[in-house]
Phi, psi and omega in degrees: 000128183273115182262003181292134181290139176273169178300321180296317179300317182295319183287350176282347181273119179303321181296317180293325177297316180298316180298318180297313181294322179295320178297319178296319180296317179298318181297316180292321180297318179294321181296333182254001181288134177302338181299335181295343185253005186303316182296320180293322177296318179296324177296320178294319177300314180300318180298310186275346173299329181268344184255330187287133178243108179302143178097340177277151176299128188230130170250132175251127173253118184235146179151210187267198185295338176297331173278314184305318184275004180276085189284341184267008182307313180300330180285334182285330182238072181296143180084358179243138175281114183256123176255115178261099182256021177290151177209150185299135177085001184297141172234168182303322179295327178290314179298321178298320181291327184244032185295323178299308185293325188263340184227298192296326182297343182263006177044058188292146172275338176205145181233133174249126184246132173228098176223161179117333181298304179287329182301311179297318179299328179271016172070027173275145183282150175305322180299318180293319179297318180293320177300316180291323176296320177299319179295321177299312180299315181296321179293321177296315182291326178292323182280320188248001186080201184285062179290130175298132181233133177249119177263117181271132180296159172295147181263155170279155175210162183295315186280346181242018182297334179293347178260016185312310185297323179290321177294320179295321177295318178298314182298321177299319181287325177295320178297317179298322178297314182291326181297339182275350186232114183296341180269000183243130180248152178247126179252109184268101182262353185303304187297327183293342183261009179245155172220118185057038176078007182235148181298136176286115182292327188288353182261007182243155171286179184297335181286350178073008181240313183267150187269155171264187183300325180294322177295316180292332177295329176293318177297318181301317181302324183274322188271332183302315178299336181281356177274354181282000000 
């Protein structure tokens, strides 16, 4: 006679159910905790500690890997010191946690923000993302005064196209947020990456998420004028 408990037997125990759910919660909490990115943030600090020159006109680009992989940023804004503090997997809550290290320490003359892409994928609501973005903007303005801030819309991508409606809702709310503040601009890059209402395949790398040079050229067309 087999006395080993089955999965069904285990799940009949209220205590085991609680332990199981708690374990799932801990796992998800750790996956979204800003602490998971501490080493990467320190690497960025080390990099720019040697490159950053106080007193020069400085633009900070902050956000996720779509910012991080934009290697031509310094060429787009000649004569401006560009700090690219983007890092893979970043969400608005992460940027909020490390705002001093990634943005404020560089005393920026202008800040470009790209968050929301990973947030939606991680099932955060558009309302929550906008609240966190508002807090980011307020902290920058409190620290630096009326610093011009450009909020970049979430982009469409091949692998996250099933989340289209949520991204569109987020972008609508981000625009509304920016419209309330004269020092904040909204850069809508979504439409430029579509053709006949569908994502352009040719502007992405093989992973269907990150952009190639052609994709970044679309961003450049929209964002470069906002650097003036």
